[in-house]
PDB file of C-alpha atoms in Angstrom:
ATOM      1  CA  MET A   1      33.635   9.559  19.640  1.00 46.00           C
ATOM      2  CA  ASN A   2      30.306  10.397  21.224  1.00 46.00           C
ATOM      3  CA  HIS A   3      27.818   7.548  20.839  1.00 46.00           C
ATOM      4  CA  HIS A   4      24.940  10.002  20.719  1.00 45.00           C
ATOM      5  CA  SER A   5      26.210  11.433  17.432  1.00 42.00           C
ATOM      6  CA  LEU A   6      25.940   7.954  15.874  1.00 44.00           C
ATOM      7  CA  ARG A   7      22.246   7.681  16.586  1.00 48.00           C
ATOM      8  CA  SER A   8      19.984   7.727  13.621  1.00 48.00           C
ATOM      9  CA  ALA A   9      17.176  10.195  13.215  1.00 47.00           C
ATOM     10  CA  PRO A  10      14.078   9.519  15.287  1.00 53.00           C
ATOM     11  CA  SER A  11      11.862   6.928  13.652  1.00 54.00           C
ATOM     12  CA  SER A  12       9.010   9.444  13.334  1.00 56.00           C
ATOM     13  CA  ALA A  13      11.226  11.737  11.241  1.00 50.00           C
ATOM     14  CA  ILE A  14      12.179   8.840   8.971  1.00 49.00           C
ATOM     15  CA  SER A  15       8.590   7.693   8.555  1.00 49.00           C
ATOM     16  CA  ASP A  16       7.528  11.295   7.813  1.00 50.00           C
ATOM     17  CA  MET A  17      10.208  11.469   5.124  1.00 44.00           C
ATOM     18  CA  TYR A  18       8.993   8.236   3.515  1.00 48.00           C
ATOM     19  CA  ASP A  19       5.355   9.290   3.752  1.00 51.00           C
ATOM     20  CA  ALA A  20       6.176  12.487   1.849  1.00 48.00           C
ATOM     21  CA  MET A  21       7.817  10.479  -0.944  1.00 63.00           C
ATOM     22  CA  ARG A  22       5.303   7.636  -0.975  1.00 74.00           C
ATOM     23  CA  ASP A  23       3.109   6.838  -3.974  1.00 72.00           C
ATOM     24  CA  ASP A  24      -0.314   6.310  -2.396  1.00 80.00           C
ATOM     25  CA  ASP A  25      -1.612   4.100  -5.202  1.00 85.00           C
ATOM     26  CA  THR A  26      -2.358   0.458  -4.395  1.00 91.00           C
ATOM     27  CA  LEU A  27      -0.084  -2.414  -5.389  1.00 93.00           C
ATOM     28  CA  GLY A  28      -2.491  -3.263  -8.194  1.00 93.00           C
ATOM     29  CA  GLY A  29      -2.554   0.350  -9.346  1.00 91.00           C
ATOM     30  CA  ARG A  30       1.245   0.487  -9.403  1.00 93.00           C
ATOM     31  CA  ILE A  31       1.436  -2.758 -11.413  1.00 94.00           C
ATOM     32  CA  SER A  32      -1.079  -1.354 -13.894  1.00 93.00           C
ATOM     33  CA  ARG A  33       0.705   2.008 -14.194  1.00 92.00           C
ATOM     34  CA  ALA A  34       4.098   0.372 -14.675  1.00 92.00           C
ATOM     35  CA  ARG A  35       2.652  -1.988 -17.309  1.00 94.00           C
ATOM     36  CA  ASP A  36       1.077   0.948 -19.123  1.00 90.00           C
ATOM     37  CA  ALA A  37       4.341   2.896 -18.968  1.00 88.00           C
ATOM     38  CA  CYS A  38       6.053  -0.063 -20.664  1.00 88.00           C
ATOM     39  CA  GLY A  39       3.372  -0.106 -23.343  1.00 89.00           C
ATOM     40  CA  MET A  40       2.325  -3.661 -22.536  1.00 91.00           C
ATOM     41  CA  THR A  41      -1.171  -5.087 -22.574  1.00 93.00           C
ATOM     42  CA  THR A  42      -2.398  -7.263 -19.732  1.00 94.00           C
ATOM     43  CA  ALA A  43      -2.214 -10.253 -22.089  1.00 95.00           C
ATOM     44  CA  GLN A  44       1.412  -9.501 -22.975  1.00 95.00           C
ATOM     45  CA  LEU A  45       2.516  -9.141 -19.353  1.00 95.00           C
ATOM     46  CA  ALA A  46       0.555 -12.221 -18.306  1.00 96.00           C
ATOM     47  CA  ARG A  47       2.252 -14.201 -21.070  1.00 95.00           C
ATOM     48  CA  ARG A  48       5.701 -13.011 -19.909  1.00 94.00           C
ATOM     49  CA  LEU A  49       4.842 -14.015 -16.338  1.00 95.00           C
ATOM     50  CA  GLY A  50       3.401 -17.370 -17.383  1.00 95.00           C
ATOM     51  CA  ILE A  51       0.019 -16.652 -15.810  1.00 96.00           C
ATOM     52  CA  LYS A  52      -3.543 -16.217 -17.018  1.00 96.00           C
ATOM     53  CA  THR A  53      -4.648 -12.731 -18.075  1.00 95.00           C
ATOM     54  CA  ALA A  54      -7.504 -12.991 -15.562  1.00 96.00           C
ATOM     55  CA  THR A  55      -4.950 -13.503 -12.767  1.00 96.00           C
ATOM     56  CA  LEU A  56      -3.092 -10.330 -13.739  1.00 96.00           C
ATOM     57  CA  GLN A  57      -6.363  -8.414 -14.018  1.00 96.00           C
ATOM     58  CA  SER A  58      -7.243  -9.620 -10.528  1.00 95.00           C
ATOM     59  CA  TRP A  59      -3.905  -8.297  -9.224  1.00 96.00           C
ATOM     60  CA  GLU A  60      -4.315  -4.951 -10.996  1.00 95.00           C
ATOM     61  CA  SER A  61      -7.812  -4.486  -9.586  1.00 94.00           C
ATOM     62  CA  ASP A  62      -6.611  -5.429  -6.072  1.00 94.00           C
ATOM     63  CA  ARG A  63      -8.918  -8.445  -5.839  1.00 95.00           C
ATOM     64  CA  SER A  64      -5.831 -10.553  -5.093  1.00 94.00           C
ATOM     65  CA  GLU A  65      -2.061 -10.099  -4.824  1.00 94.00           C
ATOM     66  CA  PRO A  66       0.868 -11.886  -6.409  1.00 94.00           C
ATOM     67  CA  ARG A  67       3.059 -14.099  -4.266  1.00 92.00           C
ATOM     68  CA  ALA A  68       6.314 -12.577  -3.059  1.00 89.00           C
ATOM     69  CA  ASN A  69       8.446 -14.470  -5.585  1.00 89.00           C
ATOM     70  CA  ARG A  70       6.377 -12.989  -8.449  1.00 93.00           C
ATOM     71  CA  LEU A  71       6.850  -9.404  -7.269  1.00 94.00           C
ATOM     72  CA  ALA A  72      10.572  -9.349  -8.088  1.00 93.00           C
ATOM     73  CA  THR A  73       9.852 -10.793 -11.540  1.00 94.00           C
ATOM     74  CA  ILE A  74       7.145  -8.206 -12.178  1.00 95.00           C
ATOM     75  CA  ALA A  75       9.453  -5.372 -11.078  1.00 93.00           C
ATOM     76  CA  GLY A  76      12.190  -6.653 -13.381  1.00 92.00           C
ATOM     77  CA  ILE A  77       9.941  -7.020 -16.417  1.00 94.00           C
ATOM     78  CA  LEU A  78       8.365  -3.595 -15.860  1.00 93.00           C
ATOM     79  CA  ASN A  79      11.716  -1.944 -15.085  1.00 91.00           C
ATOM     80  CA  VAL A  80      10.686  -0.521 -11.702  1.00 92.00           C
ATOM     81  CA  SER A  81      12.232  -0.964  -8.277  1.00 91.00           C
ATOM     82  CA  LEU A  82      10.789  -3.602  -6.009  1.00 91.00           C
ATOM     83  CA  THR A  83      10.511  -0.964  -3.260  1.00 90.00           C
ATOM     84  CA  TRP A  84       8.358   1.259  -5.465  1.00 90.00           C
ATOM     85  CA  LEU A  85       6.223  -1.636  -6.630  1.00 91.00           C
ATOM     86  CA  ILE A  86       5.503  -2.947  -3.125  1.00 90.00           C
ATOM     87  CA  HIS A  87       5.585   0.203  -0.974  1.00 88.00           C
ATOM     88  CA  GLY A  88       5.312   3.089  -3.416  1.00 87.00           C
ATOM     89  CA  ILE A  89       8.663   4.491  -2.292  1.00 88.00           C
ATOM     90  CA  GLY A  90      11.082   5.606  -4.975  1.00 82.00           C
ATOM     91  CA  ASP A  91      10.777   6.578  -8.601  1.00 78.00           C
ATOM     92  CA  ALA A  92       7.552   5.801 -10.411  1.00 81.00           C
ATOM     93  CA  PRO A  93       7.714   4.838 -14.079  1.00 79.00           C
ATOM     94  CA  ASN A  94       7.566   7.606 -16.634  1.00 68.00           C
ATOM     95  CA  ASP A  95       3.887   8.496 -16.962  1.00 54.00           C
ATOM     96  CA  ASP A  96       4.286  11.047 -19.757  1.00 53.00           C
ATOM     97  CA  ILE A  97       1.882  11.566 -22.657  1.00 50.00           C
ATOM     98  CA  HIS A  98       4.252   9.767 -25.031  1.00 56.00           C
ATOM     99  CA  SER A  99       3.812   6.562 -23.029  1.00 60.00           C
ATOM    100  CA  ASP A 100       0.043   6.984 -23.161  1.00 65.00           C
ATOM    101  CA  VAL A 101       0.100   7.392 -26.940  1.00 70.00           C
ATOM    102  CA  VAL A 102       2.414   4.409 -27.379  1.00 71.00           C
ATOM    103  CA  SER A 103       0.154   2.310 -25.149  1.00 71.00           C
ATOM    104  CA  LEU A 104      -2.908   3.352 -27.108  1.00 76.00           C
ATOM    105  CA  VAL A 105      -1.288   2.559 -30.452  1.00 81.00           C
ATOM    106  CA  ARG A 106      -0.009  -0.800 -29.181  1.00 82.00           C
ATOM    107  CA  GLY A 107      -3.492  -1.639 -27.926  1.00 83.00           C
ATOM    108  CA  HIS A 108      -5.016  -0.804 -31.305  1.00 85.00           C
ATOM    109  CA  LEU A 109      -2.327  -2.827 -33.057  1.00 86.00           C
ATOM    110  CA  GLU A 110      -3.038  -5.818 -30.822  1.00 88.00           C
ATOM    111  CA  GLN A 111      -6.758  -5.563 -31.637  1.00 89.00           C
ATOM    112  CA  MET A 112      -5.984  -5.332 -35.357  1.00 91.00           C
ATOM    113  CA  LYS A 113      -3.876  -8.502 -35.140  1.00 88.00           C
ATOM    114  CA  ILE A 114      -6.751 -10.314 -33.460  1.00 91.00           C
ATOM    115  CA  LEU A 115      -9.162  -9.119 -36.150  1.00 92.00           C
ATOM    116  CA  ARG A 116      -6.689 -10.144 -38.878  1.00 93.00           C
ATOM    117  CA  ASP A 117      -6.471 -13.644 -37.431  1.00 92.00           C
ATOM    118  CA  LYS A 118     -10.253 -13.918 -37.195  1.00 92.00           C
ATOM    119  CA  THR A 119     -10.628 -12.636 -40.766  1.00 95.00           C
ATOM    120  CA  SER A 120      -8.077 -15.165 -42.049  1.00 93.00           C
ATOM    121  CA  ALA A 121      -9.964 -17.982 -40.348  1.00 94.00           C
ATOM    122  CA  ILE A 122     -13.245 -16.865 -41.913  1.00 95.00           C
ATOM    123  CA  ILE A 123     -11.641 -16.598 -45.364  1.00 95.00           C
ATOM    124  CA  GLU A 124     -10.246 -20.127 -45.034  1.00 95.00           C
ATOM    125  CA  ARG A 125     -13.662 -21.477 -44.056  1.00 94.00           C
ATOM    126  CA  LEU A 126     -15.330 -19.714 -46.963  1.00 95.00           C
ATOM    127  CA  GLU A 127     -12.731 -21.067 -49.404  1.00 95.00           C
ATOM    128  CA  SER A 128     -13.279 -24.580 -48.055  1.00 94.00           C
ATOM    129  CA  GLU A 129     -17.044 -24.218 -48.439  1.00 93.00           C
ATOM    130  CA  LEU A 130     -16.632 -22.985 -52.016  1.00 92.00           C
ATOM    131  CA  GLU A 131     -14.383 -25.922 -52.897  1.00 93.00           C
ATOM    132  CA  ARG A 132     -16.876 -28.294 -51.359  1.00 91.00           C
ATOM    133  CA  LEU A 133     -19.707 -26.808 -53.456  1.00 89.00           C
TER     134      LEU A 133
END
């Protein structure tokens, strides 16, 4: 067998192929898009990762980057490939309008839960004040 036929394609051809398929967003942008596609808030993802919400927000805004061991966990939770998350190569998460609507509704629901909890606390304080009077 001819050894020349076993050669791979020139590296420039391979890099051109990957450049054509590459998602040019930043790592932080890809984390944010994948989180949105899953319908998760930053607080929910941060909780799953065991980190502060501010840390995740810092990653998503590209002010800092997660350590390598966190990247695999993030990819797993967000159901994306590690290659796409790190390099932007491969399939991006589904960015359809349905995901946007689900994300919006989940965000509103999360805010309503926060307001409900605050309202309950205020009601309890008012009841205590009334009993005291």
